Amino acid sequence: MKIALVGNQNSGKTTLFNVLTGMNAKIGNWPGVTIEKKTGTTKAPYHVGDYYNENGNMGVVFEINATGTHGKIVSFEQDYYDWVLENNKFYKNHIGLYDEYDGEHNMKLVMNVPNWKYIFPAFSWCNKLGEGWYLPSIYELKSINDNVDDIDKGLRESGYRPINRANYISSTEDKTNASQIFYLWGMGNCPGNISNECDKGGGWVVAVCKF
């Protein structure tokens, strides 16, 4: 189906075009130029639980904005890894990963540590999935837990196993205790249990990516 957007100047056509196509078209009105043609491919708005495969990233949507065009996906893969190696100084010392809502910010701080890919196995595993993937913050894990039924449905339909009913590690450190991080205990249990009574040891890991 083809759709044409027509209307008066400065009536919002380009804004609507960008929302529908995900593009960033800019139109300039100069003397003698009354029409500039732009074409793009629209994508159906995404919903929580939808399969996502764009820009080399694949996963299941677990957060989405009001227009269905931007959000976050959780990886098809999941695995068990240590947060940090036990014989490393960061096992009992803060790095400064205090963001409870944006794991991408925590990930960028980890990547500033020399030899981080060896020292932080869980973060390294997320990074191996490709550019933009990161270990989720505690409230991103909470969002995954809150939508786990829809996510599981999307995973099964894509040929992957559902989220484990297990404990998952976040990228968020406990400010009050340098040797502890936040976990999501019992993924799939409503409402899920956020706990910081855990050392920086091992746990189940999923990765998150924004789109």
mmCIF file of C-alpha atoms in Angstrom:
data_model
loop_
_atom_site.group_PDB
_atom_site.id
_atom_site.type_symbol
_atom_site.label_atom_id
_atom_site.label_comp_id
_atom_site.label_asym_id
_atom_site.label_seq_id
_atom_site.Cartn_x
_atom_site.Cartn_y
_atom_site.Cartn_z
ATOM 1 C CA MET A 1 0.000 0.000 0.000
ATOM 2 C CA LYS A 2 1.291 3.454 -0.918
ATOM 3 C CA ILE A 3 0.470 6.555 1.103
ATOM 4 C CA ALA A 4 0.921 10.157 -0.037
ATOM 5 C CA LEU A 5 1.181 13.036 2.441
ATOM 6 C CA VAL A 6 -0.075 16.313 1.014
ATOM 7 C CA GLY A 7 -0.934 19.604 2.637
ATOM 8 C CA ASN A 8 -0.068 23.239 3.135
ATOM 9 C CA GLN A 9 3.412 24.410 4.005
ATOM 10 C CA ASN A 10 4.402 24.066 7.683
ATOM 11 C CA SER A 11 1.405 21.850 8.429
ATOM 12 C CA GLY A 12 3.454 18.991 9.895
ATOM 13 C CA LYS A 13 3.842 16.709 6.872
ATOM 14 C CA THR A 14 7.553 16.125 7.422
ATOM 15 C CA THR A 15 7.094 15.437 11.119
ATOM 16 C CA LEU A 16 4.477 12.793 10.335
ATOM 17 C CA PHE A 17 6.681 11.374 7.553
ATOM 18 C CA ASN A 18 9.574 10.946 9.999
ATOM 19 C CA VAL A 19 7.333 9.244 12.564
ATOM 20 C CA LEU A 20 6.007 6.786 9.973
ATOM 21 C CA THR A 21 9.362 5.932 8.401
ATOM 22 C CA GLY A 22 11.820 6.417 11.251
ATOM 23 C CA MET A 23 13.817 8.749 8.974
ATOM 24 C CA ASN A 24 15.083 12.259 9.722
ATOM 25 C CA ALA A 25 14.025 14.200 6.641
ATOM 26 C CA LYS A 26 14.447 17.963 6.649
ATOM 27 C CA ILE A 27 12.613 20.254 4.248
ATOM 28 C CA GLY A 28 13.651 23.810 3.400
ATOM 29 C CA ASN A 29 11.328 26.311 1.726
ATOM 30 C CA TRP A 30 13.275 28.492 -0.692
ATOM 31 C CA PRO A 31 11.947 30.930 -3.310
ATOM 32 C CA GLY A 32 10.795 29.018 -6.385
ATOM 33 C CA VAL A 33 10.742 25.653 -4.588
ATOM 34 C CA THR A 34 7.197 24.647 -3.741
ATOM 35 C CA ILE A 35 7.438 20.846 -3.594
ATOM 36 C CA GLU A 36 10.228 18.502 -2.595
ATOM 37 C CA LYS A 37 9.489 14.787 -2.922
ATOM 38 C CA LYS A 38 10.557 12.422 -0.167
ATOM 39 C CA THR A 39 9.976 8.671 -0.139
ATOM 40 C CA GLY A 40 10.448 6.117 2.617
ATOM 41 C CA THR A 41 9.344 2.691 3.810
ATOM 42 C CA THR A 42 7.021 2.521 6.768
ATOM 43 C CA LYS A 43 7.227 -0.104 9.475
ATOM 44 C CA ALA A 44 4.294 -1.243 11.530
ATOM 45 C CA PRO A 45 4.395 0.220 15.064
ATOM 46 C CA TYR A 46 6.016 -2.190 17.514
ATOM 47 C CA HIS A 47 4.389 -3.549 20.642
ATOM 48 C CA VAL A 48 5.788 -5.300 23.697
ATOM 49 C CA GLY A 49 6.508 -8.917 22.767
ATOM 50 C CA ASP A 50 7.080 -8.230 19.047
ATOM 51 C CA TYR A 51 9.968 -9.766 17.128
ATOM 52 C CA TYR A 52 12.510 -7.109 16.133
ATOM 53 C CA ASN A 53 15.108 -7.404 13.355
ATOM 54 C CA GLU A 54 16.572 -4.117 12.167
ATOM 55 C CA ASN A 55 20.024 -2.609 11.752
ATOM 56 C CA GLY A 56 21.672 -5.933 12.501
ATOM 57 C CA ASN A 57 20.009 -6.295 15.913
ATOM 58 C CA MET A 58 17.487 -9.003 16.715
ATOM 59 C CA GLY A 59 15.434 -9.504 19.850
ATOM 60 C CA VAL A 60 12.028 -9.094 21.456
ATOM 61 C CA VAL A 61 10.546 -5.697 22.361
ATOM 62 C CA PHE A 62 10.061 -5.156 26.102
ATOM 63 C CA GLU A 63 9.671 -1.357 26.227
ATOM 64 C CA ILE A 64 8.130 0.923 23.597
ATOM 65 C CA ASN A 65 7.183 4.583 23.263
ATOM 66 C CA ALA A 66 3.695 5.889 22.525
ATOM 67 C CA THR A 67 4.167 5.827 18.729
ATOM 68 C CA GLY A 68 5.640 2.322 18.664
ATOM 69 C CA THR A 69 8.783 3.540 16.895
ATOM 70 C CA HIS A 70 11.422 3.634 19.637
ATOM 71 C CA GLY A 71 12.055 1.355 22.578
ATOM 72 C CA LYS A 72 14.247 -1.457 23.869
ATOM 73 C CA ILE A 73 14.695 -5.105 22.970
ATOM 74 C CA VAL A 74 15.939 -8.028 25.029
ATOM 75 C CA SER A 75 18.309 -10.547 23.469
ATOM 76 C CA PHE A 76 17.233 -13.969 22.236
ATOM 77 C CA GLU A 77 20.259 -15.407 24.011
ATOM 78 C CA GLN A 78 20.760 -15.759 27.754
ATOM 79 C CA ASP A 79 23.643 -17.268 29.670
ATOM 80 C CA TYR A 80 25.293 -17.563 33.079
ATOM 81 C CA TYR A 81 28.353 -15.409 33.814
ATOM 82 C CA ASP A 82 30.272 -13.754 36.624
ATOM 83 C CA TRP A 83 29.672 -10.041 37.064
ATOM 84 C CA VAL A 84 33.369 -9.486 37.788
ATOM 85 C CA LEU A 85 36.272 -11.856 38.397
ATOM 86 C CA GLU A 86 36.617 -12.604 42.089
ATOM 87 C CA ASN A 87 40.379 -12.065 42.164
ATOM 88 C CA ASN A 88 40.019 -8.519 40.795
ATOM 89 C CA LYS A 89 40.047 -5.369 42.923
ATOM 90 C CA PHE A 90 36.575 -4.360 41.706
ATOM 91 C CA TYR A 91 35.060 -7.421 43.386
ATOM 92 C CA LYS A 92 35.049 -5.449 46.643
ATOM 93 C CA ASN A 93 35.368 -1.876 45.346
ATOM 94 C CA HIS A 94 32.996 0.483 43.584
ATOM 95 C CA ILE A 95 33.335 1.282 39.895
ATOM 96 C CA GLY A 96 30.554 3.882 40.015
ATOM 97 C CA LEU A 97 27.791 2.000 38.181
ATOM 98 C CA TYR A 98 24.919 3.566 40.097
ATOM 99 C CA ASP A 99 22.394 4.169 37.300
ATOM 100 C CA GLU A 100 19.256 2.195 38.188
ATOM 101 C CA TYR A 101 17.360 2.973 34.965
ATOM 102 C CA ASP A 102 19.904 3.072 32.106
ATOM 103 C CA GLY A 103 22.316 0.165 31.845
ATOM 104 C CA GLU A 104 23.893 1.718 28.764
ATOM 105 C CA HIS A 105 25.363 4.437 30.994
ATOM 106 C CA ASN A 106 26.786 1.797 33.340
ATOM 107 C CA MET A 107 28.192 -0.108 30.367
ATOM 108 C CA LYS A 108 30.077 2.953 29.108
ATOM 109 C CA LEU A 109 31.734 3.368 32.509
ATOM 110 C CA VAL A 110 32.831 -0.273 32.542
ATOM 111 C CA MET A 111 34.342 0.110 29.083
ATOM 112 C CA ASN A 112 36.678 2.789 30.468
ATOM 113 C CA VAL A 113 38.366 0.214 32.717
ATOM 114 C CA PRO A 114 41.568 -1.233 31.195
ATOM 115 C CA ASN A 115 41.175 -4.872 30.142
ATOM 116 C CA TRP A 116 37.456 -4.726 30.939
ATOM 117 C CA LYS A 117 36.492 -7.510 28.543
ATOM 118 C CA TYR A 118 38.482 -9.967 30.647
ATOM 119 C CA ILE A 119 37.649 -8.515 34.085
ATOM 120 C CA PHE A 120 33.852 -8.245 33.610
ATOM 121 C CA PRO A 121 32.572 -11.445 31.908
ATOM 122 C CA ALA A 122 28.848 -10.552 31.985
ATOM 123 C CA PHE A 123 29.439 -7.148 30.392
ATOM 124 C CA SER A 124 31.797 -8.687 27.839
ATOM 125 C CA TRP A 125 29.187 -11.274 26.839
ATOM 126 C CA CYS A 126 26.641 -8.516 26.163
ATOM 127 C CA ASN A 127 29.161 -6.572 24.102
ATOM 128 C CA LYS A 128 29.893 -9.613 21.928
ATOM 129 C CA LEU A 129 26.309 -9.508 20.654
ATOM 130 C CA GLY A 130 27.168 -6.339 18.746
ATOM 131 C CA GLU A 131 27.235 -2.576 18.943
ATOM 132 C CA GLY A 132 24.642 -1.087 21.288
ATOM 133 C CA TRP A 133 24.061 -4.172 23.447
ATOM 134 C CA TYR A 134 24.575 -3.806 27.188
ATOM 135 C CA LEU A 135 23.910 -5.384 30.581
ATOM 136 C CA PRO A 136 20.548 -3.999 31.790
ATOM 137 C CA SER A 137 20.143 -1.833 34.866
ATOM 138 C CA ILE A 138 18.017 -3.105 37.728
ATOM 139 C CA TYR A 139 14.838 -1.325 36.606
ATOM 140 C CA GLU A 140 15.325 -2.470 33.015
ATOM 141 C CA LEU A 141 15.381 -6.008 34.437
ATOM 142 C CA LYS A 142 12.241 -5.122 36.387
ATOM 143 C CA SER A 143 10.584 -4.001 33.123
ATOM 144 C CA ILE A 144 11.529 -7.316 31.495
ATOM 145 C CA ASN A 145 10.032 -9.157 34.467
ATOM 146 C CA ASP A 146 6.823 -7.097 34.296
ATOM 147 C CA ASN A 147 6.384 -8.049 30.619
ATOM 148 C CA VAL A 148 7.825 -11.558 30.762
ATOM 149 C CA ASP A 149 4.681 -13.324 29.484
ATOM 150 C CA ASP A 150 4.613 -11.247 26.283
ATOM 151 C CA ILE A 151 8.388 -11.593 25.912
ATOM 152 C CA ASP A 152 8.213 -15.369 26.336
ATOM 153 C CA LYS A 153 5.558 -15.552 23.642
ATOM 154 C CA GLY A 154 7.771 -13.581 21.274
ATOM 155 C CA LEU A 155 10.771 -15.766 22.081
ATOM 156 C CA ARG A 156 8.847 -18.992 21.441
ATOM 157 C CA GLU A 157 7.451 -17.688 18.155
ATOM 158 C CA SER A 158 11.022 -16.810 17.106
ATOM 159 C CA GLY A 159 12.289 -20.294 17.957
ATOM 160 C CA TYR A 160 14.049 -19.438 21.219
ATOM 161 C CA ARG A 161 13.512 -20.669 24.754
ATOM 162 C CA PRO A 162 11.672 -18.394 27.202
ATOM 163 C CA ILE A 163 13.286 -16.355 29.955
ATOM 164 C CA ASN A 164 14.519 -18.546 32.797
ATOM 165 C CA ARG A 165 12.617 -18.454 36.057
ATOM 166 C CA ALA A 166 15.840 -17.649 37.851
ATOM 167 C CA ASN A 167 17.951 -14.844 39.312
ATOM 168 C CA TYR A 168 19.401 -12.274 36.901
ATOM 169 C CA ILE A 169 22.236 -9.838 37.530
ATOM 170 C CA SER A 170 21.959 -6.166 36.670
ATOM 171 C CA SER A 171 24.669 -3.637 35.854
ATOM 172 C CA THR A 172 23.746 -1.525 38.895
ATOM 173 C CA GLU A 173 26.037 -1.405 41.929
ATOM 174 C CA ASP A 174 24.839 -0.811 45.472
ATOM 175 C CA LYS A 175 26.097 2.626 46.523
ATOM 176 C CA THR A 176 26.056 1.637 50.185
ATOM 177 C CA ASN A 177 28.112 -1.551 49.815
ATOM 178 C CA ALA A 178 31.020 -1.721 47.395
ATOM 179 C CA SER A 179 30.940 -5.529 47.192
ATOM 180 C CA GLN A 180 27.258 -5.821 46.241
ATOM 181 C CA ILE A 181 25.104 -5.317 43.146
ATOM 182 C CA PHE A 182 21.363 -5.406 42.473
ATOM 183 C CA TYR A 183 19.784 -8.663 41.306
ATOM 184 C CA LEU A 184 16.293 -9.443 40.041
ATOM 185 C CA TRP A 185 15.308 -12.473 42.105
ATOM 186 C CA GLY A 186 12.918 -14.956 40.572
ATOM 187 C CA MET A 187 12.402 -13.577 37.067
ATOM 188 C CA GLY A 188 8.843 -14.301 36.018
ATOM 189 C CA ASN A 189 7.425 -13.971 39.507
ATOM 190 C CA CYS A 190 5.081 -11.034 39.882
ATOM 191 C CA PRO A 191 6.142 -8.455 40.808
ATOM 192 C CA GLY A 192 9.675 -9.888 40.996
ATOM 193 C CA ASN A 193 11.998 -9.119 43.855
ATOM 194 C CA ILE A 194 14.769 -6.526 43.596
ATOM 195 C CA SER A 195 17.584 -7.339 45.989
ATOM 196 C CA ASN A 196 20.980 -5.826 46.746
ATOM 197 C CA GLU A 197 21.975 -8.507 49.238
ATOM 198 C CA CYS A 198 24.290 -10.193 46.741
ATOM 199 C CA ASP A 199 27.995 -10.108 46.066
ATOM 200 C CA LYS A 200 29.444 -9.434 42.630
ATOM 201 C CA GLY A 201 29.403 -13.100 41.729
ATOM 202 C CA GLY A 202 27.628 -15.047 39.031
ATOM 203 C CA GLY A 203 24.065 -15.037 37.768
ATOM 204 C CA TRP A 204 21.917 -15.350 34.685
ATOM 205 C CA VAL A 205 22.450 -12.677 32.068
ATOM 206 C CA VAL A 206 20.373 -11.158 29.277
ATOM 207 C CA ALA A 207 21.400 -8.221 27.101
ATOM 208 C CA VAL A 208 19.417 -5.121 26.136
ATOM 209 C CA CYS A 209 19.608 -2.798 23.133
ATOM 210 C CA LYS A 210 17.826 0.469 22.333
ATOM 211 C CA PHE A 211 16.200 1.286 18.984
#
